Amino acid sequence: MTLKGLMQDSQLNIGSIFDRLRTIYSDSQIISPERRMSYGEFAERVLRLATVLRDLGVGPGDRVGSFAFNSARHLELYYAVPLIGAVLHTINVRLSSEQIVYIVDHAEDAVVFYDGVVSERIEELAPQFSTVRRLIAMGEGPADLGHDDQDSLIAGASPAVDLPDVDENAACGLCYTSGTTGMPKGVLYSHRAQWLHAMSFNMADHMGLTQMDRVLPVVPLFHAAGWGIPYAAPFTGADLVFHGPDNSPGTVGKVIDEEGVTIAAGVPTVWKELLPLLRSGDVKAASLNRLMVGGAAVPRSLIEAYEGFDVDLIQAWGMTETSPLVCLSRPRRHHRGLSNDELLDVRAKTGTIFSGIEMRICASDGSVVEWDGKQVGEIEVRGPWIAAAYYEDETSDDKFHDGWLRTGDMATVEPDGYFKIVDRAKDLVKSGGEWISSVDLEGALLAHPQVRDAAVVGVPSKKWDERPVAIIVADGAGIPTLESLRDFLAPSFPKWWLPDDVVIVEEIPKTSVGKIDKKTIRVQLADVELP
């Protein structure tokens, strides 16, 4: 029996976000190295680009690749492609050539738009693509490949007027994992997933963007849908600011100051490297009030440092498979009355799962772990913007079971659901049958005055199975000794957690998305013998 009086039915798709930015927020601004424009002017370009795509033979379900950094041109693809029912495949420009060729072919990209600054790379890769029919340049670059360019095509096109009301369950985006353990895996994002993510992202207890904000995503738009910012900011009319391919501290700081950025988002390394410029006064950041930081655990010392500049550093957690964010660390009502020191400990935890997402913690035998703040288990999540499977890939079915995504992150959860990731499952150090969190040790080491960067991995031990070793980049104020590091850590950790050795390096290897590459580190330390 169908009851009368139910709600109206409408599609939760990118088109509805686009209509809102085009009309209600048409005076909001987009600032990019190549141009400044209003949302209204941006919408006109998007509609013209939609016509360009159709003229190129792109139809519903076709994949369009973007090989680009953060710019207004890249954002235009975020809207024009899904508006005609096609799928935007954001290609990570920092992957290896072999990986890029693999994902372009696996996605069966029909057209690829490429940033001018990576034209030489495209010149090398293009002959290896098997499905790409057309290449379109996004601005001038070192190599003139003779391809049509996005601006010229848009200038010569008429705005599309017959856009479909795309089904909310249709795909709008395709993003591949960073491929740290084998070839990257594709994750297909739906319109509905991105719409709901944008709404949840903007809840007051999450990031809560408003039209008064000016947002700078330092996180690349090619990584995990730019953490959802390309859709979340226009959802509320917040201005968007792009810094282009240069994410050096000087450039990021200059953009923040000159454009009055209120919120910025990026990995911890970006904000750690900006600190010296803030301390010297070369960067004022007077407008900045919030930083969203993800991609790696945020050291407590970094949160404390930005507190000194009246900037609220908010830890975020998510994955490509969670399209992309599912948690933020915002203190809760019962944290009122805590001392500042205690609040720093709270904010250094991972936080509360987003509204709309369910979470559970599972032991190695699959049983669900009690939320007691002590037991460690693997985080599993499910919800409307969580992947149910990898795109055209059945080799990792064990990643998804019983309708849940196994994240590979190990955590403890308080009775109220506030949780803390202690490590990746593969990165926990198991010493004498007990677990040691490399993440906690790394965060503490970064507060040492002689440490610029730090990583911790387990190395084999005949007596204890594994023992932690610290890999350190000195900050120029002297080289820390093993004894000095152990003394520094001793007040905060059990003695058996303290590293057994230290290795001083010029640079810690990172993945294509800025995370510590522990797989490479373990290979480099294969011959290390513990003292």
Coordinates of C-alpha atoms in Angstrom, one line a residue:
M1 CA 0.0 0.0 0.0
T2 CA 1.4 3.4 -1.0
L3 CA 0.7 6.1 1.6
K4 CA -0.3 9.6 0.4
G5 CA 1.5 12.7 1.6
L6 CA 5.1 11.6 1.3
M7 CA 7.9 14.0 0.5
Q8 CA 8.8 15.2 -3.0
D9 CA 11.4 13.2 -4.9
S10 CA 14.4 14.9 -6.4
Q11 CA 17.8 13.8 -7.6
L12 CA 20.8 14.5 -5.3
N13 CA 23.2 15.2 -8.1
I14 CA 26.1 17.6 -9.0
G15 CA 23.6 19.5 -11.2
S16 CA 21.7 20.7 -8.1
I17 CA 25.0 22.0 -6.5
F18 CA 25.8 23.7 -9.9
D19 CA 22.4 25.4 -10.1
R20 CA 22.9 26.8 -6.6
L21 CA 26.3 28.2 -7.3
R22 CA 25.1 29.6 -10.6
T23 CA 22.1 31.4 -9.1
I24 CA 22.1 32.0 -5.3
Y25 CA 25.9 32.3 -5.0
S26 CA 26.7 33.8 -8.4
D27 CA 28.7 36.7 -6.8
S28 CA 31.0 34.4 -4.8
Q29 CA 34.5 34.3 -6.1
I30 CA 37.1 31.9 -7.6
I31 CA 40.7 33.1 -7.5
S32 CA 43.2 31.1 -9.5
P33 CA 46.7 31.8 -11.0
E34 CA 45.2 32.1 -14.5
R35 CA 42.1 34.2 -13.7
R36 CA 39.7 35.7 -11.1
M37 CA 36.0 35.3 -11.7
S38 CA 32.6 35.1 -10.0
Y39 CA 30.7 31.8 -9.7
G40 CA 28.3 33.2 -12.3
E41 CA 31.2 33.7 -14.8
F42 CA 32.5 30.3 -13.8
A43 CA 29.1 28.7 -14.5
E44 CA 29.0 30.2 -18.0
R45 CA 32.4 28.6 -18.7
V46 CA 31.2 25.3 -17.3
L47 CA 28.2 25.3 -19.6
R48 CA 30.4 26.1 -22.6
L49 CA 32.8 23.3 -21.6
A50 CA 29.8 20.9 -21.4
T51 CA 29.2 21.7 -25.1
V52 CA 32.9 21.2 -25.9
L53 CA 32.8 17.7 -24.3
R54 CA 29.7 16.7 -26.3
D55 CA 31.4 17.9 -29.5
L56 CA 34.4 15.8 -28.6
G57 CA 32.0 12.8 -28.5
V58 CA 31.9 12.4 -24.8
G59 CA 28.6 10.8 -23.7
P60 CA 27.0 9.5 -20.5
G61 CA 29.2 7.1 -18.6
D62 CA 32.4 7.9 -20.6
R63 CA 35.5 8.7 -18.7
V64 CA 37.3 12.0 -19.0
G65 CA 40.8 12.2 -17.5
S66 CA 42.3 15.3 -15.8
F67 CA 46.1 15.4 -15.4
A68 CA 46.4 18.7 -13.6
F69 CA 47.1 20.6 -10.4
N70 CA 44.8 23.0 -8.5
S71 CA 43.2 25.7 -10.7
A72 CA 39.9 27.1 -11.9
R73 CA 40.3 25.2 -15.2
H74 CA 40.5 21.9 -13.2
L75 CA 37.4 22.9 -11.2
E76 CA 35.5 23.5 -14.5
L77 CA 36.0 19.8 -15.3
Y78 CA 34.6 18.9 -11.8
Y79 CA 31.3 20.3 -13.0
A80 CA 31.1 20.1 -16.8
V81 CA 31.9 16.4 -16.9
P82 CA 29.3 15.1 -14.5
L83 CA 26.7 17.6 -15.8
I84 CA 26.5 15.7 -19.1
G85 CA 26.5 12.3 -17.3
A86 CA 30.1 11.5 -17.9
V87 CA 32.7 10.5 -15.3
L88 CA 35.7 12.6 -14.3
H89 CA 38.9 10.6 -13.6
T90 CA 41.3 12.7 -11.7
I91 CA 44.8 11.3 -12.4
N92 CA 47.5 11.6 -9.7
V93 CA 50.3 13.3 -11.5
R94 CA 52.8 12.0 -8.9
L95 CA 52.3 8.4 -9.7
S96 CA 55.0 6.5 -11.6
S97 CA 54.7 6.4 -15.4
E98 CA 53.8 2.7 -15.3
Q99 CA 51.0 3.4 -12.8
I100 CA 49.6 6.3 -14.8
V101 CA 49.5 4.3 -18.1
Y102 CA 47.8 1.5 -16.2
I103 CA 45.0 3.6 -14.6
V104 CA 44.3 5.6 -17.8
D105 CA 43.9 2.3 -19.7
H106 CA 42.0 0.6 -16.9
A107 CA 39.6 3.5 -16.7
E108 CA 39.3 3.6 -20.5
D109 CA 39.6 7.4 -20.5
A110 CA 38.3 8.7 -23.9
V111 CA 39.7 12.3 -23.5
V112 CA 42.4 13.6 -21.2
F113 CA 42.8 17.3 -20.2
Y114 CA 46.4 18.1 -19.1
D115 CA 47.9 21.0 -17.3
G116 CA 50.4 23.0 -19.3
V117 CA 53.1 22.5 -16.7
V118 CA 53.0 18.7 -17.2
S119 CA 53.0 18.8 -21.0
E120 CA 56.5 17.2 -21.2
R121 CA 55.2 14.3 -19.1
I122 CA 52.2 13.9 -21.3
E123 CA 54.5 13.9 -24.3
E124 CA 56.3 10.9 -22.8
L125 CA 53.1 9.1 -21.7
A126 CA 50.6 9.7 -24.5
P127 CA 52.0 7.2 -27.0
Q128 CA 51.4 4.5 -24.4
F129 CA 47.7 5.3 -23.8
S130 CA 45.5 2.7 -25.6
T131 CA 42.0 4.3 -25.2
V132 CA 42.5 8.0 -25.3
R133 CA 41.1 9.7 -28.5
R134 CA 41.9 13.3 -27.7
L135 CA 44.3 15.3 -25.6
I136 CA 43.3 18.9 -24.5
A137 CA 45.8 21.3 -23.0
M138 CA 44.9 23.4 -20.0
G139 CA 47.2 26.4 -20.6
E140 CA 50.6 26.8 -22.1
G141 CA 53.5 24.6 -20.9
P142 CA 57.2 23.8 -21.5
A143 CA 56.2 21.6 -24.5
D144 CA 53.9 22.7 -27.3
L145 CA 52.2 19.5 -28.3
G146 CA 49.9 21.1 -30.8
H147 CA 46.7 20.1 -29.1
D148 CA 43.6 22.2 -28.7
D149 CA 43.5 24.1 -25.5
Q150 CA 40.6 24.4 -23.0
D151 CA 40.3 28.2 -23.1
S152 CA 40.0 28.4 -26.9
L153 CA 37.5 25.6 -27.1
I154 CA 35.3 27.2 -24.4
A155 CA 35.5 30.6 -26.1
G156 CA 34.3 29.1 -29.3
A157 CA 31.4 27.1 -27.8
S158 CA 27.8 28.0 -27.0
P159 CA 26.5 27.3 -23.4
A160 CA 24.7 23.9 -23.1
V161 CA 21.0 24.3 -22.5
D162 CA 19.7 20.8 -22.5
L163 CA 21.5 19.2 -19.6
P164 CA 20.0 16.0 -18.3
D165 CA 18.7 15.5 -14.7
V166 CA 21.3 12.8 -14.0
D167 CA 20.3 9.9 -11.8
E168 CA 21.8 10.4 -8.4
N169 CA 23.2 6.8 -8.4
A170 CA 25.1 7.4 -11.6
A171 CA 28.9 7.7 -11.4
C172 CA 30.3 11.3 -11.4
G173 CA 34.0 10.7 -10.5
L174 CA 36.7 8.0 -10.5
C175 CA 39.7 8.2 -8.3
Y176 CA 42.5 5.6 -7.8
T177 CA 44.4 4.8 -4.6
S178 CA 48.0 5.8 -4.4
G179 CA 49.2 2.2 -5.2
T180 CA 51.6 1.7 -2.3
T181 CA 50.9 -2.1 -2.3
G182 CA 50.6 -3.0 -6.0
M183 CA 48.8 -1.2 -8.8
P184 CA 46.3 1.5 -7.8
K185 CA 42.7 0.5 -7.3
G186 CA 39.8 2.5 -8.7
V187 CA 37.0 3.9 -6.6
L188 CA 33.9 5.1 -8.5
Y189 CA 32.0 8.0 -6.8
S190 CA 28.3 8.6 -7.4
H191 CA 26.5 11.9 -7.6
R192 CA 24.5 11.0 -4.5
A193 CA 27.7 10.2 -2.5
Q194 CA 29.3 13.5 -3.3
W195 CA 26.1 15.5 -2.6
L196 CA 25.6 13.9 0.8
H197 CA 29.3 14.2 1.6
A198 CA 29.1 18.0 0.8
M199 CA 26.1 18.4 3.1
S200 CA 27.7 16.4 6.0
F201 CA 31.0 18.3 5.5
N202 CA 29.3 21.6 6.0
M203 CA 27.6 20.7 9.3
A204 CA 28.6 23.0 12.1
D205 CA 30.4 20.3 14.1
H206 CA 32.2 19.2 11.0
M207 CA 33.9 22.0 8.8
G208 CA 30.8 24.2 8.7
L209 CA 31.8 26.3 5.6
T210 CA 29.7 29.5 5.0
Q211 CA 29.5 32.1 2.3
M212 CA 31.7 34.3 4.5
D213 CA 34.6 31.8 4.1
R214 CA 37.4 31.8 1.6
V215 CA 38.8 28.3 1.2
L216 CA 42.3 27.3 0.0
P217 CA 42.6 23.6 -0.8
V218 CA 46.3 22.8 -0.8
V219 CA 45.4 19.1 -1.0
P220 CA 45.6 18.3 -4.7
L221 CA 42.3 18.2 -6.7
F222 CA 43.6 14.9 -8.2
H223 CA 43.7 13.2 -4.8
A224 CA 40.4 11.8 -3.2
A225 CA 38.2 14.4 -4.9
G226 CA 40.2 17.2 -3.3
W227 CA 38.8 16.1 0.0
G228 CA 35.4 17.0 -1.3
I229 CA 36.1 20.8 -1.2
P230 CA 35.2 21.3 -4.9
Y231 CA 31.6 20.5 -4.1
A232 CA 31.4 21.4 -0.4
A233 CA 32.6 25.0 -0.9
P234 CA 30.1 26.0 -3.7
F235 CA 27.4 24.1 -1.7
T236 CA 27.4 27.0 0.7
G237 CA 28.8 29.8 -1.5
A238 CA 32.2 29.9 0.0
D239 CA 34.9 31.5 -2.2
L240 CA 37.5 29.1 -3.6
V241 CA 41.2 30.0 -3.9
F242 CA 43.8 28.0 -5.9
H243 CA 47.6 28.2 -5.7
G244 CA 48.4 26.4 -8.9
P245 CA 51.2 23.8 -9.1
D246 CA 53.5 25.6 -6.6
N247 CA 52.7 24.5 -3.0
S248 CA 55.9 25.8 -1.5
P249 CA 55.5 27.5 2.0
G250 CA 56.3 30.9 0.5
T251 CA 53.6 30.6 -2.2
V252 CA 51.0 29.1 0.1
G253 CA 51.7 31.8 2.8
K254 CA 51.5 34.6 0.2
V255 CA 48.2 33.4 -1.2
I256 CA 46.8 33.1 2.3
D257 CA 47.8 36.7 3.1
E258 CA 46.9 38.4 -0.2
E259 CA 43.6 36.6 -0.7
G260 CA 42.4 36.7 2.9
V261 CA 42.0 32.9 3.2
T262 CA 40.0 31.8 6.2
I263 CA 40.2 28.0 5.8
A264 CA 43.0 25.9 4.2
A265 CA 43.3 22.2 3.8
G266 CA 46.4 20.0 3.4
V267 CA 48.7 17.4 4.8
P268 CA 50.7 18.0 8.0
T269 CA 54.0 18.6 6.2
V270 CA 52.6 21.7 4.4
W271 CA 51.6 23.4 7.7
K272 CA 54.8 22.3 9.5
E273 CA 56.9 24.0 6.7
L274 CA 54.8 27.2 7.0
L275 CA 55.5 27.6 10.7
P276 CA 59.0 29.3 10.3
L277 CA 57.4 31.9 8.0
L278 CA 54.7 32.6 10.6
R279 CA 57.2 32.8 13.4
S280 CA 59.4 35.2 11.4
G281 CA 56.5 37.4 10.5
D282 CA 57.0 36.9 6.7
V283 CA 53.5 35.4 6.7
K284 CA 50.8 37.0 8.8
A285 CA 47.9 34.7 8.2
A286 CA 45.7 37.3 9.9
S287 CA 42.5 36.1 8.2
L288 CA 43.2 32.4 8.8
N289 CA 41.1 30.7 11.5
R290 CA 40.9 27.0 10.6
L291 CA 43.2 24.4 9.0
M292 CA 41.9 21.0 8.0
V293 CA 44.7 18.6 8.2
G294 CA 44.7 15.0 6.9
G295 CA 46.6 12.4 5.0
A296 CA 48.7 11.5 8.0
A297 CA 48.5 11.7 11.8
V298 CA 48.7 15.2 13.1
P299 CA 51.4 15.7 15.8
R300 CA 50.1 17.3 19.0
S301 CA 53.0 19.7 18.8
L302 CA 51.7 21.1 15.5
I303 CA 48.2 21.7 16.9
E304 CA 49.8 23.5 19.8
A305 CA 52.0 25.6 17.6
Y306 CA 49.1 26.9 15.5
E307 CA 47.1 27.6 18.6
G308 CA 49.7 30.3 19.3
F309 CA 48.6 32.0 16.0
D310 CA 44.8 31.7 16.9
V311 CA 44.4 29.1 14.2
D312 CA 42.3 26.0 15.0
L313 CA 44.0 23.0 13.5
I314 CA 41.4 20.3 12.9
Q315 CA 42.5 16.7 12.2
A316 CA 40.6 15.0 9.4
W317 CA 40.5 11.3 8.5
G318 CA 39.3 9.6 5.4
M319 CA 40.4 7.5 2.4
T320 CA 40.0 7.3 -1.3
E321 CA 37.5 4.6 -0.6
T322 CA 35.4 6.8 1.7
S323 CA 35.0 9.5 -1.0
P324 CA 36.7 11.1 0.9
L325 CA 36.2 12.3 4.6
V326 CA 34.4 10.4 7.4
C327 CA 35.8 12.0 10.5
L328 CA 37.0 15.3 12.1
S329 CA 38.5 15.9 15.5
R330 CA 36.3 18.5 17.2
P331 CA 36.0 18.6 21.0
R332 CA 32.6 17.5 22.3
R333 CA 30.3 19.0 25.0
H334 CA 31.7 16.8 27.7
H335 CA 35.2 18.1 27.0
R336 CA 34.2 21.5 28.4
G337 CA 36.2 22.4 31.5
L338 CA 39.3 20.5 30.4
S339 CA 42.6 22.3 30.8
N340 CA 44.2 23.5 27.6
D341 CA 46.8 20.7 27.9
E342 CA 44.0 18.1 28.2
L343 CA 42.2 19.6 25.2
L344 CA 45.3 19.3 23.1
D345 CA 45.3 15.6 23.8
V346 CA 41.7 15.4 22.7
R347 CA 42.3 17.3 19.5
A348 CA 45.3 15.0 18.7
K349 CA 42.9 12.1 18.5
T350 CA 41.0 11.2 15.3
G351 CA 37.6 12.4 16.5
T352 CA 34.0 11.5 15.9
I353 CA 32.6 9.8 12.8
F354 CA 30.5 11.9 10.4
S355 CA 26.8 11.9 10.7
G356 CA 25.5 9.4 8.1
I357 CA 28.4 7.0 8.5
E358 CA 28.5 4.0 10.8
M359 CA 31.7 2.6 12.4
R360 CA 32.8 -0.5 14.2
I361 CA 36.1 -1.8 15.5
C362 CA 36.9 -5.5 14.8
A363 CA 39.5 -7.8 16.2
S364 CA 41.6 -10.1 14.0
D365 CA 39.1 -12.9 14.4
G366 CA 36.3 -10.6 13.0
S367 CA 34.6 -10.1 16.4
V368 CA 33.4 -6.6 17.1
V369 CA 35.5 -4.9 19.8
E370 CA 33.8 -3.1 22.7
W371 CA 34.1 0.7 22.8
D372 CA 36.1 1.0 26.0
G373 CA 39.0 3.2 25.0
K374 CA 41.5 0.4 25.5
Q375 CA 41.0 -2.5 23.1
V376 CA 42.6 -2.1 19.7
G377 CA 40.9 -3.2 16.5
E378 CA 40.6 -2.4 12.8
I379 CA 38.2 0.3 11.8
E380 CA 35.3 -0.7 9.5
V381 CA 32.9 1.8 8.1
R382 CA 29.7 1.8 6.0
G383 CA 27.4 4.5 4.7
P384 CA 26.2 6.3 1.6
W385 CA 29.6 7.6 0.5
I386 CA 31.6 4.5 1.3
A387 CA 32.8 2.3 -1.6
A388 CA 31.2 -1.1 -1.9
A389 CA 33.9 -2.5 -4.2
Y390 CA 36.8 -1.4 -6.3
Y391 CA 36.1 -0.4 -9.9
E392 CA 36.4 -3.4 -12.3
D393 CA 38.6 -5.2 -9.8
E394 CA 37.8 -8.4 -7.9
T395 CA 41.3 -9.0 -6.5
S396 CA 40.6 -7.3 -3.2
D397 CA 37.2 -8.7 -2.1
D398 CA 38.6 -9.2 1.4
K399 CA 38.6 -5.4 1.7
F400 CA 34.8 -5.4 1.7
H401 CA 32.7 -7.9 3.7
D402 CA 29.2 -7.9 5.2
G403 CA 28.6 -4.5 3.7
W404 CA 31.5 -2.9 5.6
L405 CA 34.8 -1.4 4.3
R406 CA 37.9 -2.7 6.1
T407 CA 40.1 0.4 6.4
G408 CA 43.3 -1.1 7.5
D409 CA 43.6 1.5 10.3
M410 CA 43.8 0.3 13.9
A411 CA 42.1 2.3 16.6
T412 CA 40.7 2.5 20.1
V413 CA 37.3 4.0 20.7
E414 CA 35.9 5.8 23.8
P415 CA 32.4 4.8 25.0
D416 CA 31.0 7.9 23.3
G417 CA 32.5 7.0 19.9
Y418 CA 35.4 9.4 20.1
F419 CA 38.3 7.4 18.6
K420 CA 42.0 7.4 18.0
I421 CA 43.8 5.7 15.2
V422 CA 46.9 4.1 16.7
D423 CA 48.5 3.0 13.4
R424 CA 47.9 1.3 10.1
A425 CA 47.6 -2.5 10.7
K426 CA 50.7 -3.1 8.7
D427 CA 52.7 -0.4 10.5
L428 CA 52.1 -1.4 14.2
V429 CA 55.3 -2.7 15.8
K430 CA 54.7 -6.0 17.6
S431 CA 57.3 -6.3 20.3
G432 CA 57.2 -9.3 22.7
G433 CA 53.6 -9.8 21.9
E434 CA 52.6 -6.2 22.7
W435 CA 51.7 -3.5 20.1
I436 CA 53.7 -0.2 19.8
S437 CA 52.1 2.7 17.8
S438 CA 54.6 4.1 15.3
V439 CA 52.2 7.0 14.8
D440 CA 52.3 8.1 18.5
L441 CA 56.1 7.9 18.5
E442 CA 56.4 9.9 15.3
G443 CA 54.2 12.6 16.6
A444 CA 56.2 12.9 19.8
L445 CA 59.5 12.9 17.9
L446 CA 58.4 15.8 15.8
A447 CA 58.3 18.0 18.9
H448 CA 62.1 17.4 19.5
P449 CA 64.0 20.6 18.9
Q450 CA 66.5 18.9 16.6
V451 CA 64.0 16.9 14.5
R452 CA 62.6 18.3 11.3
D453 CA 60.9 15.1 10.1
A454 CA 60.5 11.6 11.6
A455 CA 59.3 8.1 10.9
V456 CA 59.2 5.0 13.0
V457 CA 59.2 1.4 11.6
G458 CA 59.6 -2.0 13.2
V459 CA 62.7 -4.1 12.3
P460 CA 63.2 -7.8 13.1
S461 CA 64.5 -8.7 16.5
K462 CA 65.5 -12.3 17.5
K463 CA 64.4 -11.7 21.0
W464 CA 61.3 -9.5 20.7
D465 CA 60.0 -10.3 17.1
E466 CA 60.2 -6.6 16.2
R467 CA 61.6 -3.4 17.7
P468 CA 61.0 0.2 16.8
V469 CA 63.7 2.2 14.9
A470 CA 63.5 6.0 14.4
I471 CA 64.4 7.5 11.1
I472 CA 65.2 11.2 11.6
V473 CA 65.8 14.3 9.4
A474 CA 67.7 16.7 11.6
D475 CA 66.6 20.3 11.5
G476 CA 70.0 21.9 11.3
A477 CA 70.3 22.7 15.0
G478 CA 72.5 19.6 15.6
I479 CA 72.1 15.9 15.1
P480 CA 70.0 14.1 17.8
T481 CA 71.5 11.0 19.4
L482 CA 69.6 7.8 20.2
E483 CA 70.1 8.6 23.9
S484 CA 68.7 12.1 23.6
L485 CA 65.7 10.9 21.7
R486 CA 65.0 8.2 24.3
D487 CA 65.3 10.7 27.1
F488 CA 62.9 13.0 25.3
L489 CA 60.3 10.3 24.8
A490 CA 60.7 8.6 28.2
P491 CA 58.3 10.8 30.2
S492 CA 55.5 10.0 27.8
F493 CA 55.9 6.3 26.9
P494 CA 56.7 3.0 28.6
K495 CA 60.4 2.1 28.4
W496 CA 59.7 -0.8 26.1
W497 CA 58.2 1.6 23.5
L498 CA 61.4 3.6 23.1
P499 CA 63.3 3.1 19.8
D500 CA 66.3 0.8 19.9
D501 CA 68.1 2.6 17.1
V502 CA 68.1 5.9 15.2
V503 CA 69.0 6.4 11.5
I504 CA 69.7 9.9 10.3
V505 CA 68.7 10.6 6.7
E506 CA 68.6 13.7 4.4
E507 CA 64.9 13.0 3.5
I508 CA 62.2 10.6 4.5
P509 CA 60.6 8.9 1.4
K510 CA 57.0 9.9 0.8
T511 CA 54.2 8.5 -1.3
S512 CA 52.5 10.3 -4.2
V513 CA 50.0 11.9 -1.7
G514 CA 52.6 13.0 0.9
K515 CA 52.4 10.1 3.3
I516 CA 55.4 8.4 4.8
D517 CA 56.4 5.6 2.5
K518 CA 57.2 2.9 5.1
K519 CA 57.4 0.2 2.5
T520 CA 60.4 1.9 1.0
I521 CA 61.9 2.6 4.4
R522 CA 61.7 -1.1 5.3
V523 CA 63.5 -2.0 2.1
Q524 CA 66.2 0.6 2.9
L525 CA 66.6 -0.8 6.5
A526 CA 66.7 -4.4 5.4
D527 CA 70.3 -4.8 6.5
V528 CA 70.1 -2.9 9.7
E529 CA 71.2 -4.8 12.8
L530 CA 69.9 -3.6 16.1
P531 CA 72.5 -2.7 18.7

